[in-house]
mmCIF file of C-alpha atoms and ligand atoms in Angstrom:
data_model
loop_
_atom_site.group_PDB
_atom_site.id
_atom_site.type_symbol
_atom_site.label_atom_id
_atom_site.label_comp_id
_atom_site.label_asym_id
_atom_site.label_seq_id
_atom_site.Cartn_x
_atom_site.Cartn_y
_atom_site.Cartn_z
ATOM 1 C CA MET A 1 80.787 -37.343 -29.180
ATOM 2 C CA ALA A 2 77.338 -36.749 -27.846
ATOM 3 C CA SER A 3 76.487 -40.939 -27.992
ATOM 4 C CA THR A 4 78.866 -42.217 -25.416
ATOM 5 C CA ASN A 5 77.532 -41.841 -21.894
ATOM 6 C CA GLN A 6 79.936 -39.467 -19.782
ATOM 7 C CA SER A 7 81.193 -39.695 -16.287
ATOM 8 C CA PRO A 8 80.366 -36.050 -13.757
ATOM 9 C CA ALA A 9 84.942 -36.588 -13.824
ATOM 10 C CA TYR A 10 84.776 -35.942 -17.785
ATOM 11 C CA GLN A 11 81.638 -33.108 -18.181
ATOM 12 C CA LYS A 12 83.428 -31.422 -15.186
ATOM 13 C CA ALA A 13 86.960 -31.699 -16.904
ATOM 14 C CA GLN A 14 84.999 -31.052 -20.338
ATOM 15 C CA GLY A 15 83.038 -27.637 -18.301
ATOM 16 C CA LYS A 16 86.925 -26.516 -17.383
ATOM 17 C CA PHE A 17 87.907 -26.651 -21.218
ATOM 18 C CA LEU A 18 84.975 -24.446 -22.361
ATOM 19 C CA SER A 19 85.583 -21.875 -19.778
ATOM 20 C CA ALA A 20 88.992 -21.868 -19.893
ATOM 21 C CA SER A 21 90.971 -18.451 -20.341
ATOM 22 C CA THR A 22 94.190 -19.586 -21.859
ATOM 23 C CA ASP A 23 95.490 -22.206 -23.957
ATOM 24 C CA ASP A 24 97.483 -23.816 -20.929
ATOM 25 C CA GLU A 25 94.258 -24.324 -19.297
ATOM 26 C CA ARG A 26 92.777 -25.778 -21.960
ATOM 27 C CA LEU A 27 95.609 -28.411 -22.683
ATOM 28 C CA GLU A 28 95.307 -28.696 -18.396
ATOM 29 C CA ALA A 29 91.595 -29.918 -19.224
ATOM 30 C CA LEU A 30 92.112 -31.692 -22.569
ATOM 31 C CA GLU A 31 94.240 -33.490 -20.353
ATOM 32 C CA GLU A 32 91.826 -33.940 -17.075
ATOM 33 C CA MET A 33 89.401 -35.372 -20.177
ATOM 34 C CA ILE A 34 91.640 -38.170 -21.625
ATOM 35 C CA LYS A 35 91.932 -39.339 -18.096
ATOM 36 C CA GLU A 36 88.349 -39.602 -17.797
ATOM 37 C CA CYS A 37 87.291 -40.538 -21.350
ATOM 38 C CA PRO A 38 86.086 -44.005 -21.503
ATOM 39 C CA LYS A 39 88.572 -46.820 -22.567
ATOM 40 C CA HIS A 40 85.831 -48.938 -24.039
ATOM 41 C CA LYS A 41 85.369 -50.082 -27.639
ATOM 42 C CA SER A 42 83.028 -47.947 -28.234
ATOM 43 C CA SER A 43 84.233 -44.633 -27.856
ATOM 44 C CA GLU A 44 87.704 -45.203 -28.961
ATOM 45 C CA ASN A 45 86.586 -43.024 -32.241
ATOM 46 C CA MET A 46 86.296 -39.966 -29.315
ATOM 47 C CA LEU A 47 89.322 -40.872 -27.188
ATOM 48 C CA ALA A 48 91.483 -40.602 -30.366
ATOM 49 C CA ASN A 49 89.972 -37.285 -31.364
ATOM 50 C CA LEU A 50 90.414 -35.879 -27.517
ATOM 51 C CA LYS A 51 94.523 -37.194 -27.968
ATOM 52 C CA THR A 52 94.729 -35.304 -31.592
ATOM 53 C CA ARG A 53 93.210 -32.053 -29.746
ATOM 54 C CA TYR A 54 96.326 -32.263 -26.770
ATOM 55 C CA LYS A 55 99.349 -32.656 -29.269
ATOM 56 C CA LYS A 56 97.986 -30.377 -31.239
ATOM 57 C CA LEU A 57 97.089 -27.379 -28.967
ATOM 58 C CA LYS A 58 100.390 -28.390 -27.115
ATOM 59 C CA GLU A 59 102.558 -27.980 -30.088
ATOM 60 C CA LYS A 60 100.906 -24.251 -30.119
ATOM 61 C CA ILE A 61 101.650 -23.151 -26.847
ATOM 62 C CA GLN A 62 105.414 -24.323 -27.918
ATOM 63 C CA ARG A 63 105.193 -22.642 -30.643
ATOM 64 C CA ILE A 64 104.467 -19.491 -29.428
ATOM 65 C CA LYS A 65 106.251 -19.505 -26.195
ATOM 66 C CA LYS A 66 109.234 -20.521 -28.888
ATOM 67 C CA SER A 67 108.314 -16.727 -31.080
ATOM 68 C CA GLY A 68 108.598 -14.791 -27.584
ATOM 69 C CA LYS A 69 106.636 -12.989 -29.315
ATOM 70 C CA SER A 70 104.599 -12.519 -26.013
ATOM 71 C CA SER A 71 103.544 -14.669 -22.244
ATOM 72 C CA ARG A 72 100.721 -16.868 -23.331
ATOM 73 C CA THR A 73 100.348 -17.116 -19.147
ATOM 74 C CA GLY A 74 97.975 -14.732 -19.068
ATOM 75 C CA ILE A 75 99.800 -13.367 -15.849
ATOM 76 C CA LYS A 76 99.347 -9.759 -15.885
ATOM 77 C CA LYS A 77 101.953 -7.566 -15.527
ATOM 78 C CA GLU A 78 101.629 -5.287 -12.204
ATOM 79 C CA ASP A 79 103.534 -1.812 -11.359
ATOM 80 C CA LEU A 80 106.520 -3.002 -9.929
ATOM 81 C CA GLN A 81 107.824 -6.593 -11.703
ATOM 82 C CA ALA A 82 110.764 -8.791 -11.548
ATOM 83 C CA VAL A 83 111.991 -11.868 -13.682
ATOM 84 C CA ILE A 84 113.639 -14.233 -12.423
ATOM 85 C CA VAL A 85 115.774 -16.433 -14.857
ATOM 86 C CA GLY A 86 118.580 -18.965 -14.412
ATOM 87 C CA VAL A 87 119.787 -22.333 -15.559
ATOM 88 C CA THR A 88 118.051 -25.437 -13.725
ATOM 89 C CA ASN A 89 119.030 -25.801 -9.941
ATOM 90 C CA THR A 90 120.277 -21.672 -9.016
ATOM 91 C CA GLY A 91 117.646 -21.649 -6.817
ATOM 92 C CA LYS A 92 114.859 -19.795 -8.455
ATOM 93 C CA SER A 93 112.016 -21.162 -6.412
ATOM 94 C CA SER A 94 114.085 -21.108 -3.027
ATOM 95 C CA LEU A 95 114.358 -16.950 -3.919
ATOM 96 C CA LEU A 96 110.990 -16.712 -4.877
ATOM 97 C CA SER A 97 109.554 -18.968 -2.395
ATOM 98 C CA ALA A 98 112.030 -16.911 0.616
ATOM 99 C CA LEU A 99 111.262 -14.006 -0.866
ATOM 100 C CA THR A 100 106.917 -14.340 -1.901
ATOM 101 C CA ASN A 101 103.666 -15.693 -0.649
ATOM 102 C CA ALA A 102 104.082 -18.010 -3.722
ATOM 103 C CA ASN A 103 100.961 -19.784 -4.040
ATOM 104 C CA PRO A 104 101.697 -23.460 -3.055
ATOM 105 C CA LYS A 105 98.518 -24.812 -4.418
ATOM 106 C CA ILE A 106 100.314 -24.093 -8.191
ATOM 107 C CA ALA A 107 103.502 -26.561 -6.834
ATOM 108 C CA GLU A 108 100.880 -29.406 -6.375
ATOM 109 C CA THR A 109 99.321 -29.066 -10.349
ATOM 110 C CA LYS A 110 101.015 -30.950 -12.790
ATOM 111 C CA PHE A 111 102.349 -28.600 -15.101
ATOM 112 C CA THR A 112 103.821 -26.637 -12.156
ATOM 113 C CA THR A 113 107.291 -27.192 -13.471
ATOM 114 C CA THR A 114 106.483 -25.901 -16.508
ATOM 115 C CA ALA A 115 105.055 -22.463 -16.259
ATOM 116 C CA PRO A 116 106.176 -19.662 -14.604
ATOM 117 C CA ILE A 117 105.407 -19.389 -10.652
ATOM 118 C CA THR A 118 104.388 -15.469 -9.670
ATOM 119 C CA GLY A 119 104.568 -13.927 -6.327
ATOM 120 C CA MET A 120 104.034 -11.000 -4.505
ATOM 121 C CA ALA A 121 106.882 -9.206 -2.261
ATOM 122 C CA PRO A 122 106.315 -6.865 -0.102
ATOM 123 C CA TYR A 123 107.892 -4.114 -0.278
ATOM 124 C CA SER A 124 107.293 -0.555 1.422
ATOM 125 C CA GLY A 125 103.835 -1.032 1.574
ATOM 126 C CA THR A 126 103.431 -2.303 -1.621
ATOM 127 C CA TYR A 127 104.418 -5.207 -3.685
ATOM 128 C CA ILE A 128 106.631 -6.030 -6.372
ATOM 129 C CA GLN A 129 105.561 -8.755 -8.076
ATOM 130 C CA LEU A 130 107.783 -11.428 -8.461
ATOM 131 C CA ILE A 131 108.045 -14.191 -11.255
ATOM 132 C CA GLU A 132 109.992 -17.543 -11.554
ATOM 133 C CA ASN A 133 111.205 -18.599 -15.397
ATOM 134 C CA PRO A 134 111.066 -22.150 -16.056
ATOM 135 C CA ALA A 135 114.620 -22.373 -16.666
ATOM 136 C CA ILE A 136 116.257 -21.304 -19.398
ATOM 137 C CA GLU A 137 117.521 -24.169 -21.276
ATOM 138 C CA SER A 138 114.091 -25.603 -20.744
ATOM 139 C CA GLU A 139 111.443 -26.337 -23.463
ATOM 140 C CA TYR A 140 109.387 -24.255 -20.966
ATOM 141 C CA TYR A 141 110.731 -20.911 -20.770
ATOM 142 C CA ASP A 142 108.862 -18.481 -21.147
ATOM 143 C CA LYS A 143 111.028 -15.459 -23.624
ATOM 144 C CA GLY A 144 107.591 -13.500 -23.963
ATOM 145 C CA LEU A 145 107.586 -12.560 -20.189
ATOM 146 C CA THR A 146 111.945 -11.458 -19.953
ATOM 147 C CA ASN A 147 111.314 -10.108 -22.757
ATOM 148 C CA THR A 148 108.099 -7.637 -21.816
ATOM 149 C CA THR A 149 109.571 -7.234 -18.268
ATOM 150 C CA ASP A 150 110.813 -3.803 -16.770
ATOM 151 C CA THR A 151 113.877 -6.119 -14.635
ATOM 152 C CA ILE A 152 115.308 -9.190 -15.199
ATOM 153 C CA LEU A 153 117.254 -11.086 -12.013
ATOM 154 C CA ILE A 154 119.553 -13.261 -13.719
ATOM 155 C CA LEU A 155 120.136 -16.058 -10.685
ATOM 156 C CA VAL A 156 123.020 -17.388 -10.780
ATOM 157 C CA ASP A 157 125.498 -19.980 -8.510
ATOM 158 C CA ASP A 158 128.511 -19.862 -10.503
ATOM 159 C CA LEU A 159 130.216 -16.976 -12.866
ATOM 160 C CA GLU A 160 130.090 -19.138 -15.684
ATOM 161 C CA GLN A 161 126.364 -18.970 -16.227
ATOM 162 C CA ILE A 162 125.707 -15.379 -17.146
ATOM 163 C CA LYS A 163 127.041 -15.711 -20.429
ATOM 164 C CA LYS A 164 124.930 -18.622 -20.730
ATOM 165 C CA VAL A 165 121.268 -16.574 -19.899
ATOM 166 C CA GLU A 166 122.651 -13.788 -21.607
ATOM 167 C CA LYS A 167 122.754 -14.853 -25.164
ATOM 168 C CA LYS A 168 118.957 -16.450 -24.867
ATOM 169 C CA ILE A 169 118.109 -12.584 -23.149
ATOM 170 C CA ASP A 170 119.022 -10.395 -26.054
ATOM 171 C CA LYS A 171 116.028 -9.471 -27.180
ATOM 172 C CA ALA A 172 115.103 -8.242 -23.519
ATOM 173 C CA SER A 173 115.131 -4.306 -22.601
ATOM 174 C CA GLY A 174 114.930 -4.560 -18.505
ATOM 175 C CA LYS A 175 117.354 -3.588 -16.264
ATOM 176 C CA ARG A 176 119.108 -6.710 -15.824
ATOM 177 C CA ILE A 177 120.498 -7.407 -11.838
ATOM 178 C CA ILE A 178 122.618 -10.835 -11.311
ATOM 179 C CA VAL A 179 121.707 -11.932 -8.128
ATOM 180 C CA PHE A 180 124.708 -14.098 -7.456
ATOM 181 C CA ASN A 181 123.639 -17.477 -4.924
ATOM 182 C CA ASN A 182 126.111 -18.506 -2.568
ATOM 183 C CA LYS A 183 124.669 -22.236 -2.603
ATOM 184 C CA ASN A 184 128.330 -23.688 -3.093
ATOM 185 C CA ASP A 185 128.945 -21.810 0.250
ATOM 186 C CA PHE A 186 132.217 -19.742 -0.834
ATOM 187 C CA ASP A 187 134.235 -18.683 1.963
ATOM 188 C CA GLU A 188 134.820 -14.696 2.658
ATOM 189 C CA SER A 189 137.769 -14.957 0.006
ATOM 190 C CA GLY A 190 136.111 -16.223 -2.519
ATOM 191 C CA ILE A 191 132.990 -14.275 -2.406
ATOM 192 C CA ARG A 192 135.262 -10.804 -2.102
ATOM 193 C CA LYS A 193 136.811 -12.532 -5.218
ATOM 194 C CA ILE A 194 133.243 -13.109 -6.842
ATOM 195 C CA GLU A 195 132.055 -9.894 -5.751
ATOM 196 C CA ALA A 196 135.445 -7.360 -7.790
ATOM 197 C CA THR A 197 134.934 -9.964 -10.343
ATOM 198 C CA LEU A 198 131.157 -8.410 -10.942
ATOM 199 C CA LYS A 199 132.504 -4.836 -10.203
ATOM 200 C CA SER A 200 135.022 -5.328 -12.711
ATOM 201 C CA ARG A 201 132.599 -5.994 -15.467
ATOM 202 C CA LYS A 202 130.441 -3.623 -14.415
ATOM 203 C CA TYR A 203 127.882 -5.569 -13.611
ATOM 204 C CA ASP A 204 124.713 -4.013 -10.871
ATOM 205 C CA PHE A 205 125.056 -7.420 -9.103
ATOM 206 C CA ILE A 206 123.765 -8.477 -5.381
ATOM 207 C CA ILE A 207 125.417 -11.308 -3.786
ATOM 208 C CA LEU A 208 122.619 -13.495 -1.659
ATOM 209 C CA SER A 209 124.055 -14.731 1.700
ATOM 210 C CA ASN A 210 121.341 -12.895 4.452
ATOM 211 C CA LYS A 211 117.969 -11.196 5.114
ATOM 212 C CA GLU A 212 119.461 -8.434 5.310
ATOM 213 C CA SER A 213 120.894 -9.268 0.758
ATOM 214 C CA LEU A 214 117.255 -10.039 0.176
ATOM 215 C CA GLU A 215 115.901 -6.698 1.457
ATOM 216 C CA LYS A 216 118.864 -5.345 -0.676
ATOM 217 C CA LEU A 217 117.686 -6.990 -3.754
ATOM 218 C CA LYS A 218 113.850 -5.838 -2.622
ATOM 219 C CA ASN A 219 114.871 -2.256 -3.107
ATOM 220 C CA LYS A 220 117.453 -2.439 -5.870
ATOM 221 C CA ILE A 221 114.223 -4.199 -7.765
ATOM 222 C CA PHE A 222 112.315 -0.742 -6.785
ATOM 223 C CA GLN A 223 115.359 1.547 -7.912
ATOM 224 C CA ASN A 224 115.830 -0.104 -11.312
ATOM 225 C CA SER A 225 112.201 0.111 -11.989
ATOM 226 C CA GLY A 226 112.453 3.839 -12.389
ATOM 227 C CA LYS A 227 108.984 4.209 -10.749
ATOM 228 C CA ILE A 228 108.135 6.658 -7.777
ATOM 229 C CA ARG A 229 105.642 5.573 -4.896
ATOM 230 C CA ILE A 230 102.890 8.896 -4.295
ATOM 231 C CA PHE A 231 100.847 8.444 -1.240
ATOM 232 C CA THR A 232 96.850 10.476 -1.697
ATOM 233 C CA LYS A 233 95.614 11.332 1.350
ATOM 234 C CA GLU A 234 91.772 13.213 2.392
ATOM 235 C CA PRO A 235 91.387 16.148 3.234
ATOM 236 C CA ASN A 236 92.291 16.352 7.205
ATOM 237 C CA CYS A 237 93.090 12.776 7.172
ATOM 238 C CA GLU A 238 96.201 10.944 7.228
ATOM 239 C CA LYS A 239 98.157 9.725 3.979
ATOM 240 C CA SER A 240 97.305 6.156 2.964
ATOM 241 C CA PRO A 241 98.872 3.423 4.228
ATOM 242 C CA ARG A 242 99.917 1.912 0.470
ATOM 243 C CA PRO A 243 101.440 3.786 -2.107
ATOM 244 C CA ILE A 244 100.400 4.466 -6.423
ATOM 245 C CA ILE A 245 103.249 3.396 -8.469
ATOM 246 C CA MET A 246 103.672 5.554 -10.809
ATOM 247 C CA LYS A 247 106.058 6.222 -13.923
ATOM 248 C CA PRO A 248 108.730 8.461 -13.642
ATOM 249 C CA ASN A 249 107.762 12.208 -13.982
ATOM 250 C CA SER A 250 104.275 11.271 -13.662
ATOM 251 C CA THR A 251 102.342 13.902 -12.849
ATOM 252 C CA VAL A 252 99.243 15.132 -10.421
ATOM 253 C CA GLY A 253 96.646 14.907 -13.618
ATOM 254 C CA ASP A 254 98.138 11.164 -14.093
ATOM 255 C CA VAL A 255 97.882 10.017 -10.296
ATOM 256 C CA ALA A 256 94.052 11.395 -9.834
ATOM 257 C CA GLU A 257 93.649 9.222 -13.411
ATOM 258 C CA LYS A 258 95.403 6.451 -11.976
ATOM 259 C CA ILE A 259 93.239 6.460 -8.944
ATOM 260 C CA LEU A 260 89.896 6.150 -11.597
ATOM 261 C CA LYS A 261 89.697 7.241 -14.885
ATOM 262 C CA GLY A 262 88.540 10.773 -15.474
ATOM 263 C CA PHE A 263 89.078 12.059 -11.904
ATOM 264 C CA SER A 264 91.514 14.065 -13.126
ATOM 265 C CA LYS A 265 88.421 16.779 -14.732
ATOM 266 C CA LYS A 266 86.552 16.635 -11.210
ATOM 267 C CA VAL A 267 89.709 17.544 -9.382
ATOM 268 C CA LYS A 268 89.244 21.697 -7.913
ATOM 269 C CA THR A 269 91.997 21.656 -6.226
ATOM 270 C CA SER A 270 95.685 19.537 -5.530
ATOM 271 C CA LYS A 271 97.956 19.838 -2.560
ATOM 272 C CA ILE A 272 101.503 18.430 -1.990
ATOM 273 C CA TRP A 273 103.734 17.480 0.392
ATOM 274 C CA GLY A 274 107.369 15.467 0.184
ATOM 275 C CA PRO A 275 110.059 15.753 -1.977
ATOM 276 C CA SER A 276 108.322 17.877 -5.026
ATOM 277 C CA SER A 277 106.855 20.575 -2.445
ATOM 278 C CA LYS A 278 108.251 24.286 -2.093
ATOM 279 C CA PHE A 279 106.392 23.786 1.254
ATOM 280 C CA ALA A 280 104.028 21.830 2.941
ATOM 281 C CA GLY A 281 100.728 21.721 1.763
ATOM 282 C CA GLN A 282 101.657 23.512 -1.550
ATOM 283 C CA GLN A 283 98.828 24.135 -3.493
ATOM 284 C CA VAL A 284 99.451 22.964 -7.527
ATOM 285 C CA GLY A 285 97.978 22.593 -11.017
ATOM 286 C CA LEU A 286 97.752 18.647 -12.670
ATOM 287 C CA LYS A 287 100.596 19.208 -14.770
ATOM 288 C CA HIS A 288 102.619 19.373 -11.890
ATOM 289 C CA LYS A 289 105.557 17.172 -11.787
ATOM 290 C CA LEU A 290 105.910 14.515 -8.915
ATOM 291 C CA LYS A 291 108.508 12.780 -7.153
ATOM 292 C CA ASP A 292 109.328 9.357 -5.221
ATOM 293 C CA LEU A 293 107.303 9.819 -1.146
ATOM 294 C CA ASP A 294 105.082 12.639 -2.676
ATOM 295 C CA VAL A 295 101.912 13.059 -0.480
ATOM 296 C CA VAL A 296 99.026 14.461 -3.005
ATOM 297 C CA GLU A 297 95.688 15.495 -1.513
ATOM 298 C CA PHE A 298 92.676 15.828 -4.401
ATOM 299 C CA LYS A 299 89.917 18.181 -3.286
ATOM 300 C CA THR A 300 86.465 17.745 -5.325
ATOM 301 C CA ARG A 301 84.343 20.852 -4.458
HETATM 302 N N1 GDP B 1 123.057 -24.645 0.399
HETATM 303 C C1 GDP B 1 122.127 -24.280 -0.327
HETATM 304 N N2 GDP B 1 120.923 -24.658 -1.008
HETATM 305 C C2 GDP B 1 120.354 -24.414 -1.166
HETATM 306 C C3 GDP B 1 120.045 -23.053 -1.849
HETATM 307 N N3 GDP B 1 119.203 -22.040 -2.414
HETATM 308 C C4 GDP B 1 118.404 -23.029 -3.235
HETATM 309 N N4 GDP B 1 119.435 -24.324 -2.728
HETATM 310 C C5 GDP B 1 118.545 -25.859 -3.198
HETATM 311 O O1 GDP B 1 119.628 -25.832 -4.417
HETATM 312 C C6 GDP B 1 118.102 -26.503 -5.359
HETATM 313 C C7 GDP B 1 117.814 -26.289 -5.937
HETATM 314 O O2 GDP B 1 116.776 -24.896 -5.892
HETATM 315 P P1 GDP B 1 115.630 -24.411 -6.579
HETATM 316 O O3 GDP B 1 114.668 -23.398 -5.567
HETATM 317 O O4 GDP B 1 114.181 -25.576 -6.702
HETATM 318 O O5 GDP B 1 116.131 -24.152 -7.751
HETATM 319 P P2 GDP B 1 115.245 -23.479 -9.567
HETATM 320 O O6 GDP B 1 115.610 -25.416 -10.193
HETATM 321 O O7 GDP B 1 116.213 -22.908 -9.346
HETATM 322 O O8 GDP B 1 114.232 -23.210 -8.952
HETATM 323 C C8 GDP B 1 116.967 -27.105 -3.985
HETATM 324 O O9 GDP B 1 117.823 -28.216 -3.587
HETATM 325 C C9 GDP B 1 117.570 -26.076 -3.157
HETATM 326 O O10 GDP B 1 117.152 -26.914 -1.659
HETATM 327 C C10 GDP B 1 121.413 -22.073 -1.028
HETATM 328 O O11 GDP B 1 121.037 -20.918 -0.764
HETATM 329 N N5 GDP B 1 122.185 -22.801 -0.510
HETATM 330 MG MG1 MG B 2 112.200 -23.938 -9.530
#
């Protein structure tokens, strides 16, 4: 490979390949290397070699995605997460952009439509990580992502689609919310029928019609997660504006550890305000179980 003098563009692509941390990034870099590789006789072998590597890597990525064992996209799971799943054209991208800052740069790259897109939806002083999974019938659908999330938003614009999606997510254990996007503009009586059907089938559902329903959806995602919001405060100060998201039944000690590993050992006294306290500023031990919207104050001396 070293014998051919390479262009700066090729070297840049190669650098990207070497520093890539995921297979998807490596694949993208390889494609650029192929594009930038000189097309003359002396580099024929090199080009063929690159194409073989590209093909093998692509096969590997698809194999892993199909197996559904893990998400290979390297998305770091945030405390509150929901994955949007549905057949093509139901409005997954539209929902993502209505609720989040979803990064348009992602949309410009070549693999956009073939990889999950992440956005952060502001919710009660914190964020819900919302992820659009590529259409469930496409080869780019990431099973692992759906299998490992807490909340699955089954986005449909037709009730028939629910069964189709359910069949493909049988290994997923997250809570399911049917999100009906009224894309086909059913009138009020049509919507009432859909509502009645979803109710009779005992689905947890929401019908998207206006801004208010988007807020309701975020509330539902939070409620379904079962998690609790805990505010912290310094002595003689206001509580933190941004809550820490904790698992249900978390203790005061768990919160200290979430702030900083080992911190609970440094805590001398802790006080609480809110739903789990008997009175404002009650002093409690590290084993005290917290409730949603509690405020905790730690003193280390
Ligand atoms: N009329 C209408 N069109 C919508 C709505 N949501 C999405 N669309 C359109 O449906 C098409 C597919 O939407 P998109 O969000 O890309 O769907 P995705 O394939 O599930 O990501 C686009 O042309 C959107 O403009 C809606 O609520 N009403
Ligand atoms: Mg889309």
